[in-house]
Amino acid sequence: MAVREILKMGNPQLLQVSEPVAESEFSELGDLVTDLIDTMTAAEGAGLAAPQIGVMKRVVIFGFEHNERYPDAGSVPFTVLINPELEVLDHEVQYGWEGCLSVPGMRGMVPRAQNLRYRGFTLDGTPIDRTVDGFHARVVQHECDHLDGILYPMRMEDMSYFGFEDQLRDMASSCPAQSTTT
Ligand code: NI
């Protein structure tokens, strides 16, 4: 299929709420999912949401064995997730560094729920129902935020932990990602 252009922060489409996929539309999503996979692979990303390539549908993909951007993260199974619904399971919050293909070259420290249940559908309409934690939970929250027009800097609490990847190395090592309960 095709590697598509990834919209960048500042593009108003990234701030829009995407539409649910109707049951009758699932059979037409094959080309979109292939484009998402090709685009994410070319950009070496850990996830990608349909609105990032200008398609305002509630479709995200994520997953990796090993990602150079997140060398300490465990693997996350490759997943196509349609019409996701997220349920935060408790009040435990994790702080960790995130990047985004729509905010290239930058990183920020973002609070996310540590424990998450998510549901949705695969491309062939099979239901997904998973309870996850840690980095897997972070990736799902990041990607699904795109479907509601939310970029990770909008989730940050302290903008002094936001900056260019190549400048943040010292700060990243002196302030490792931590998990905390609030
Ligand atoms: Ni993103």
XYZ file of C-alpha atoms and ligand atoms in Angstrom:
183
model
C 0.000 0.000 0.000
C 1.532 3.288 0.994
C 3.539 5.240 3.498
C 1.340 8.236 4.262
C 2.265 11.693 5.472
C 2.007 11.995 9.252
C 0.225 15.160 10.392
C 2.183 17.231 12.914
C 1.156 19.135 16.020
C -0.425 22.397 14.930
C -2.563 20.699 12.312
C -6.155 21.259 13.489
C -7.207 17.760 12.414
C -5.146 16.344 15.294
C -7.446 18.170 17.727
C -10.676 16.687 16.362
C -12.687 13.805 17.795
C -12.743 10.823 15.419
C -15.858 8.921 14.373
C -16.669 5.372 15.512
C -16.432 2.696 12.834
C -19.844 1.287 11.898
C -20.191 -2.483 11.731
C -20.762 -2.294 7.970
C -17.477 -0.388 7.528
C -15.142 -3.021 9.000
C -14.743 -4.780 5.639
C -13.529 -1.504 4.089
C -10.744 -0.872 6.636
C -8.123 -3.166 5.130
C -6.368 -0.482 3.065
C -6.390 1.971 5.983
C -4.835 -0.572 8.349
C -2.190 -1.499 5.765
C -1.313 2.189 5.337
C -1.108 2.622 9.111
C 1.248 -0.362 9.393
C 3.423 0.795 6.479
C 3.599 4.341 7.867
C 4.351 3.255 11.449
C 7.018 0.820 10.249
C 8.710 3.428 8.038
C 8.774 5.906 10.941
C 9.924 3.228 13.441
C 7.051 4.124 15.760
C 5.484 2.102 18.561
C 1.956 3.047 17.579
C -0.109 5.125 15.206
C -3.688 6.371 15.156
C -5.787 6.891 12.012
C -6.227 10.664 12.557
C -2.426 11.035 12.403
C -2.686 10.222 8.691
C -5.789 12.359 8.308
C -8.444 9.642 8.599
C -10.899 10.614 11.330
C -11.919 7.091 12.341
C -11.506 5.347 15.709
C -8.734 2.994 14.594
C -5.295 2.639 16.202
C -2.411 0.233 15.808
C 0.443 -0.400 18.227
C 2.962 -2.988 19.278
C 6.616 -3.904 18.950
C 9.157 -6.500 19.932
C 11.863 -3.976 20.649
C 11.742 -0.262 19.960
C 14.872 1.884 19.918
C 12.909 4.849 21.217
C 11.919 2.822 24.291
C 14.859 0.453 24.897
C 13.794 -0.414 28.457
C 10.186 -1.217 27.624
C 8.999 -4.785 27.345
C 7.403 -6.011 24.163
C 3.775 -5.193 23.398
C 1.849 -7.534 21.060
C 1.078 -6.031 17.679
C -2.578 -4.999 17.782
C -5.137 -3.413 15.465
C -7.736 -1.873 17.781
C -11.030 -0.502 16.454
C -13.590 1.469 18.483
C -11.540 1.183 21.687
C -13.020 1.690 25.124
C -10.684 2.309 28.043
C -11.348 1.642 31.697
C -8.849 2.893 34.277
C -8.791 0.248 37.014
C -7.480 2.167 40.018
C -5.766 5.400 41.076
C -2.190 4.263 40.510
C -0.345 6.674 38.205
C 2.920 6.065 36.345
C 5.204 8.846 35.089
C 7.213 8.102 31.981
C 8.789 9.636 28.889
C 6.730 9.700 25.720
C 7.304 10.735 22.172
C 4.879 10.987 19.276
C 5.317 10.786 15.523
C 3.168 13.941 15.294
C 5.585 15.774 17.627
C 8.863 14.716 16.007
C 12.149 15.042 17.852
C 10.590 15.781 21.211
C 9.928 13.966 24.456
C 7.892 14.717 27.541
C 7.184 13.225 30.960
C 3.543 12.167 30.995
C 1.386 10.794 33.810
C -0.743 7.804 32.806
C -2.876 5.236 34.548
C -0.750 2.251 35.568
C -3.539 -0.330 35.346
C -5.923 -0.400 32.417
C -8.596 -2.578 30.880
C -9.291 -1.976 27.227
C -11.822 -3.374 24.856
C -12.459 -3.042 21.152
C -12.359 -5.063 17.968
C -9.760 -6.455 15.610
C -9.971 -5.903 11.865
C -12.040 -9.077 11.376
C -14.514 -7.980 14.060
C -13.216 -10.233 16.850
C -13.644 -8.620 20.282
C -10.509 -7.712 22.255
C -10.672 -7.522 26.055
C -7.336 -7.077 27.841
C -6.176 -6.011 31.269
C -2.672 -4.548 31.099
C -0.259 -2.353 33.018
C 2.934 -0.354 32.665
C 4.190 0.503 29.213
C 1.476 -1.479 27.428
C -1.139 0.598 29.300
C 0.775 3.797 28.437
C 0.876 3.050 24.701
C -2.853 2.296 24.562
C -3.715 5.512 26.423
C -1.430 7.560 24.160
C -2.878 6.135 20.932
C -6.506 6.335 22.056
C -5.998 9.957 23.135
C -5.380 10.724 19.443
C -8.965 9.606 18.734
C -10.214 12.325 21.082
C -7.947 15.046 19.707
C -5.479 14.918 22.609
C -1.702 15.067 22.116
C 0.628 14.014 24.947
C 1.892 17.561 25.763
C -1.739 18.329 26.694
C -1.466 15.621 29.398
C 1.755 16.930 30.918
C 1.895 18.436 34.406
C 5.382 19.975 34.344
C 6.577 21.533 31.091
C 10.172 21.619 32.367
C 10.156 17.904 31.457
C 9.370 18.647 27.791
C 12.061 19.164 25.202
C 14.088 18.006 22.264
C 15.180 14.384 22.409
C 18.840 15.149 21.723
C 18.958 17.703 24.554
C 17.109 15.691 27.179
C 19.589 12.870 27.662
C 21.020 14.153 30.929
C 17.617 14.877 32.377
C 16.269 11.532 31.248
C 19.013 9.666 33.073
C 18.845 11.798 36.220
C 15.078 11.518 36.434
C 14.110 7.998 35.412
C 10.516 7.123 34.767
C 8.821 6.249 38.009
C 5.605 4.772 39.207
C 3.723 6.474 41.954
C 0.380 6.159 43.642
C -1.835 9.168 44.072
Ni 1.204 9.886 19.144
